[in-house]
Amino acid sequence: LMEEIDSLRVSLGRKNGNSSKNNGIQKIIFDLPSRVSQSFSNSISTFLIRNTSDSWMETYGKFLKFIEINGHMEPPHGTPLCNWRDLQRTLYREKRLLNQKEKLLNEINFVWDPLEKEWNQNYEELKQFYLREGHSNPAHKDNIWTTRQRGCYWEGKLSQERIKLLEEIEFSWDVLEDEWNNNFNQLKLLYEKEGNSNPTVRENAFL
């Protein structure tokens, strides 16, 4: 019975609390006089649902409706729905979120850590760039995220898991150092081939 009531409470949220389309609690029969309108009967059902279930379920229903309409989980900042979403993340981090609620949120691919999601998205974009271009050093205008990763690395703030992922795509921790070494190796090859380390103007442009 409680599962049915919880489900109906979620439905109320998706309908913005509108009881006119409420089908009622199927496991409970209301024996009301025939002169009582359907609207009044629905109101009684809604009253019982709201007073025997967790308000969390109704807000969850509103959250589902928001996702259905907007295609994302980012309600406007400061709105009740945004505050509710952020509270779920806090409760989850503090291990205070009930298993049932965690399960319901996982069913809709709820984002528990938006910063983690953003990092993973940026990493996947860089990985695709690496697979396409053969290196993981995009042009300067595109490298704000990669620059941030280098900064975190040298400050000791980058996790070992992220370091491993970036090194799998040959990520450069020091672009200037790598550039110097690359130029030196080219000059060394020239020396071995020509017997001197004085490239022509054209060759020097690439060193």
C-alpha positions as a LaTeX table, in Angstrom:
\begin{tabular}{lrrr}
\hline
Residue & $x$ (\AA) & $y$ (\AA) & $z$ (\AA) \\
\hline
Leu1 & 0.00 & 0.00 & 0.00 \\
Met2 & 2.78 & 2.43 & 0.93 \\
Glu3 & 4.48 & 1.83 & $-2.43$ \\
Glu4 & 1.25 & 2.80 & $-4.18$ \\
Ile5 & 0.87 & 5.89 & $-2.01$ \\
Asp6 & 4.48 & 6.93 & $-2.70$ \\
Ser7 & 3.89 & 6.44 & $-6.42$ \\
Leu8 & 0.76 & 8.59 & $-6.25$ \\
Arg9 & 2.68 & 11.28 & $-4.33$ \\
Val10 & 5.27 & 11.36 & $-7.14$ \\
Ser11 & 2.43 & 11.69 & $-9.64$ \\
Leu12 & 1.06 & 14.65 & $-7.70$ \\
Gly13 & 4.39 & 16.37 & $-8.10$ \\
Arg14 & 4.45 & 15.73 & $-11.83$ \\
Lys15 & 0.96 & 17.25 & $-12.06$ \\
Asn16 & 1.95 & 20.21 & $-9.87$ \\
Gly17 & $-0.40$ & 19.07 & $-7.13$ \\
Asn18 & $-3.45$ & 18.92 & $-9.41$ \\
Ser19 & $-5.88$ & 16.42 & $-7.94$ \\
Ser20 & $-8.44$ & 16.59 & $-10.75$ \\
Lys21 & $-6.77$ & 13.74 & $-12.63$ \\
Asn22 & $-5.96$ & 11.69 & $-9.57$ \\
Asn23 & $-7.08$ & 8.07 & $-9.98$ \\
Gly24 & $-7.10$ & 7.56 & $-6.23$ \\
Ile25 & $-5.66$ & 4.81 & $-4.07$ \\
Gln26 & $-6.68$ & 1.56 & $-5.70$ \\
Lys27 & $-6.27$ & $-0.51$ & $-2.53$ \\
Ile28 & $-8.65$ & 1.68 & $-0.55$ \\
Ile29 & $-12.35$ & 1.93 & $-1.37$ \\
Phe30 & $-14.12$ & 5.18 & $-0.52$ \\
Asp31 & $-17.79$ & 4.51 & 0.23 \\
Leu32 & $-19.16$ & 8.00 & $-0.31$ \\
Pro33 & $-22.74$ & 9.13 & $-1.01$ \\
Ser34 & $-23.58$ & 9.38 & $-4.70$ \\
Arg35 & $-24.23$ & 13.10 & $-4.40$ \\
Val36 & $-20.54$ & 13.70 & $-3.52$ \\
Ser37 & $-18.76$ & 15.02 & $-6.59$ \\
Gln38 & $-15.74$ & 13.30 & $-8.16$ \\
Ser39 & $-13.72$ & 16.42 & $-7.53$ \\
Phe40 & $-14.43$ & 16.23 & $-3.79$ \\
Ser41 & $-13.58$ & 12.53 & $-3.76$ \\
Asn42 & $-10.27$ & 13.27 & $-5.50$ \\
Ser43 & $-9.55$ & 15.98 & $-2.93$ \\
Ile44 & $-10.01$ & 13.48 & $-0.10$ \\
Ser45 & $-7.69$ & 11.05 & $-1.84$ \\
Thr46 & $-5.08$ & 13.75 & $-2.35$ \\
Phe47 & $-5.37$ & 14.79 & 1.30 \\
Leu48 & $-4.77$ & 11.21 & 2.44 \\
Ile49 & $-1.85$ & 10.77 & 0.08 \\
Arg50 & $-0.16$ & 13.93 & 1.31 \\
Asn51 & $-0.71$ & 13.10 & 4.96 \\
Thr52 & 0.52 & 9.51 & 4.77 \\
Ser53 & 3.59 & 9.93 & 2.58 \\
Asp54 & 6.88 & 11.80 & 2.45 \\
Ser55 & 6.78 & 15.24 & 0.80 \\
Trp56 & 10.12 & 14.24 & $-0.76$ \\
Met57 & 8.19 & 12.08 & $-3.21$ \\
Glu58 & 6.12 & 15.00 & $-4.47$ \\
Thr59 & 9.21 & 17.17 & $-4.99$ \\
Tyr60 & 10.85 & 14.24 & $-6.76$ \\
Gly61 & 7.83 & 14.19 & $-9.07$ \\
Lys62 & 8.27 & 17.91 & $-9.74$ \\
Phe63 & 11.93 & 17.26 & $-10.52$ \\
Leu64 & 10.95 & 14.54 & $-12.99$ \\
Lys65 & 8.54 & 16.95 & $-14.66$ \\
Phe66 & 11.25 & 19.62 & $-14.90$ \\
Ile67 & 13.62 & 17.15 & $-16.59$ \\
Glu68 & 10.86 & 16.01 & $-18.95$ \\
Ile69 & 10.17 & 19.60 & $-20.05$ \\
Asn70 & 13.72 & 20.99 & $-20.10$ \\
Gly71 & 15.89 & 17.99 & $-20.87$ \\
His72 & 18.37 & 18.70 & $-18.05$ \\
Met73 & 18.72 & 18.77 & $-14.25$ \\
Glu74 & 19.63 & 22.43 & $-13.77$ \\
Pro75 & 16.68 & 24.34 & $-12.27$ \\
Pro76 & 17.22 & 28.13 & $-12.01$ \\
His77 & 19.59 & 29.02 & $-9.18$ \\
Gly78 & 17.89 & 29.80 & $-5.90$ \\
Thr79 & 14.56 & 28.17 & $-6.77$ \\
Pro80 & 13.03 & 25.58 & $-4.42$ \\
Leu81 & 13.72 & 22.81 & $-6.93$ \\
Cys82 & 17.39 & 23.84 & $-7.27$ \\
Asn83 & 17.75 & 23.92 & $-3.48$ \\
Trp84 & 16.15 & 20.48 & $-3.22$ \\
Arg85 & 18.53 & 19.04 & $-5.82$ \\
Asp86 & 21.56 & 20.49 & $-4.00$ \\
Leu87 & 20.29 & 19.11 & $-0.69$ \\
Gln88 & 20.18 & 15.59 & $-2.15$ \\
Arg89 & 23.84 & 15.93 & $-3.14$ \\
Thr90 & 24.76 & 17.09 & 0.35 \\
Leu91 & 22.85 & 14.26 & 2.03 \\
Tyr92 & 24.47 & 11.77 & $-0.34$ \\
Arg93 & 27.99 & 13.02 & 0.45 \\
Glu94 & 27.23 & 12.85 & 4.16 \\
Lys95 & 25.77 & 9.35 & 3.74 \\
Arg96 & 22.44 & 10.51 & 5.16 \\
Leu97 & 20.28 & 9.83 & 2.10 \\
Leu98 & 17.92 & 6.89 & 2.46 \\
Asn99 & 18.61 & 3.96 & 0.14 \\
Gln100 & 15.13 & 4.17 & $-1.40$ \\
Lys101 & 15.66 & 7.81 & $-2.36$ \\
Glu102 & 19.17 & 7.17 & $-3.65$ \\
Lys103 & 17.79 & 4.35 & $-5.80$ \\
Leu104 & 15.05 & 6.57 & $-7.26$ \\
Leu105 & 17.59 & 9.29 & $-8.12$ \\
Asn106 & 19.99 & 6.77 & $-9.67$ \\
Glu107 & 17.15 & 5.57 & $-11.88$ \\
Ile108 & 17.11 & 9.00 & $-13.57$ \\
Asn109 & 20.93 & 9.20 & $-13.77$ \\
Phe110 & 21.05 & 11.91 & $-11.13$ \\
Val111 & 24.34 & 13.84 & $-11.14$ \\
Trp112 & 25.79 & 13.51 & $-7.65$ \\
Asp113 & 28.94 & 15.54 & $-8.36$ \\
Pro114 & 28.60 & 18.19 & $-11.11$ \\
Leu115 & 32.33 & 19.05 & $-10.96$ \\
Glu116 & 33.24 & 15.42 & $-11.51$ \\
Lys117 & 30.84 & 15.25 & $-14.42$ \\
Glu118 & 32.36 & 18.40 & $-15.95$ \\
Trp119 & 35.88 & 16.99 & $-15.59$ \\
Asn120 & 34.91 & 13.73 & $-17.25$ \\
Gln121 & 33.24 & 15.57 & $-20.14$ \\
Asn122 & 36.34 & 17.70 & $-20.72$ \\
Tyr123 & 38.55 & 14.64 & $-20.52$ \\
Glu124 & 36.45 & 12.79 & $-23.10$ \\
Glu125 & 36.69 & 15.79 & $-25.44$ \\
Leu126 & 40.48 & 15.85 & $-25.03$ \\
Lys127 & 40.65 & 12.09 & $-25.56$ \\
Gln128 & 38.72 & 12.40 & $-28.84$ \\
Phe129 & 41.09 & 15.21 & $-29.88$ \\
Tyr130 & 44.05 & 12.94 & $-29.09$ \\
Leu131 & 42.62 & 10.07 & $-31.12$ \\
Arg132 & 41.96 & 12.42 & $-34.03$ \\
Glu133 & 45.13 & 14.54 & $-33.98$ \\
Gly134 & 47.69 & 12.21 & $-32.42$ \\
His135 & 48.53 & 14.50 & $-29.49$ \\
Ser136 & 46.79 & 16.06 & $-26.48$ \\
Asn137 & 47.87 & 19.69 & $-26.80$ \\
Pro138 & 45.05 & 21.68 & $-28.40$ \\
Ala139 & 45.58 & 25.24 & $-29.64$ \\
His140 & 45.95 & 27.96 & $-27.03$ \\
Lys141 & 42.36 & 29.20 & $-27.34$ \\
Asp142 & 41.11 & 25.72 & $-26.51$ \\
Asn143 & 43.52 & 24.82 & $-23.71$ \\
Ile144 & 42.09 & 26.57 & $-20.64$ \\
Trp145 & 41.08 & 23.22 & $-19.14$ \\
Thr146 & 44.40 & 21.54 & $-19.97$ \\
Thr147 & 46.30 & 24.47 & $-18.45$ \\
Arg148 & 44.23 & 24.06 & $-15.27$ \\
Gln149 & 45.12 & 20.35 & $-15.11$ \\
Arg150 & 48.82 & 21.16 & $-15.35$ \\
Gly151 & 48.48 & 23.71 & $-12.57$ \\
Cys152 & 46.71 & 21.21 & $-10.34$ \\
Tyr153 & 49.37 & 18.61 & $-11.13$ \\
Trp154 & 52.29 & 20.81 & $-10.12$ \\
Glu155 & 50.44 & 21.96 & $-7.01$ \\
Gly156 & 49.83 & 18.35 & $-6.00$ \\
Lys157 & 46.06 & 18.75 & $-6.25$ \\
Leu158 & 45.39 & 16.26 & $-9.05$ \\
Ser159 & 44.32 & 12.78 & $-7.99$ \\
Gln160 & 46.33 & 9.74 & $-9.04$ \\
Glu161 & 43.30 & 8.46 & $-10.94$ \\
Arg162 & 43.16 & 11.61 & $-13.06$ \\
Ile163 & 46.92 & 11.63 & $-13.58$ \\
Lys164 & 46.69 & 8.07 & $-14.89$ \\
Leu165 & 43.85 & 8.92 & $-17.25$ \\
Leu166 & 45.70 & 11.92 & $-18.69$ \\
Glu167 & 48.95 & 10.01 & $-19.10$ \\
Glu168 & 47.07 & 7.33 & $-21.04$ \\
Ile169 & 46.59 & 9.95 & $-23.79$ \\
Glu170 & 50.21 & 11.16 & $-23.55$ \\
Phe171 & 49.27 & 14.37 & $-21.80$ \\
Ser172 & 52.15 & 16.83 & $-21.46$ \\
Trp173 & 52.73 & 18.18 & $-17.95$ \\
Asp174 & 55.27 & 20.75 & $-19.19$ \\
Val175 & 54.66 & 21.93 & $-22.75$ \\
Leu176 & 57.72 & 24.19 & $-22.89$ \\
Glu177 & 60.00 & 21.42 & $-21.64$ \\
Asp178 & 58.59 & 18.98 & $-24.18$ \\
Glu179 & 58.95 & 21.55 & $-26.96$ \\
Trp180 & 62.59 & 22.19 & $-26.02$ \\
Asn181 & 63.36 & 18.45 & $-25.96$ \\
Asn182 & 61.65 & 17.96 & $-29.31$ \\
Asn183 & 63.65 & 20.77 & $-30.91$ \\
Phe184 & 66.86 & 19.45 & $-29.39$ \\
Asn185 & 66.24 & 15.97 & $-30.78$ \\
Gln186 & 65.64 & 17.44 & $-34.25$ \\
Leu187 & 68.87 & 19.41 & $-34.00$ \\
Lys188 & 70.71 & 16.30 & $-32.86$ \\
Leu189 & 69.42 & 14.38 & $-35.88$ \\
Leu190 & 70.60 & 17.21 & $-38.13$ \\
Tyr191 & 74.05 & 17.07 & $-36.52$ \\
Glu192 & 74.27 & 13.33 & $-37.02$ \\
Lys193 & 73.19 & 13.69 & $-40.64$ \\
Glu194 & 75.08 & 16.83 & $-41.71$ \\
Gly195 & 78.00 & 16.84 & $-39.30$ \\
Asn196 & 77.10 & 20.26 & $-37.89$ \\
Ser197 & 74.46 & 21.85 & $-35.75$ \\
Asn198 & 73.83 & 24.93 & $-37.86$ \\
Pro199 & 70.49 & 24.47 & $-39.63$ \\
Thr200 & 69.55 & 26.55 & $-42.64$ \\
Val201 & 67.11 & 29.43 & $-42.21$ \\
Arg202 & 64.30 & 27.19 & $-43.41$ \\
Glu203 & 65.27 & 24.36 & $-41.08$ \\
Asn204 & 65.80 & 26.75 & $-38.20$ \\
Ala205 & 62.22 & 27.95 & $-38.49$ \\
Phe206 & 61.10 & 24.55 & $-37.28$ \\
Leu207 & 63.57 & 24.43 & $-34.35$ \\
\hline
\end{tabular}
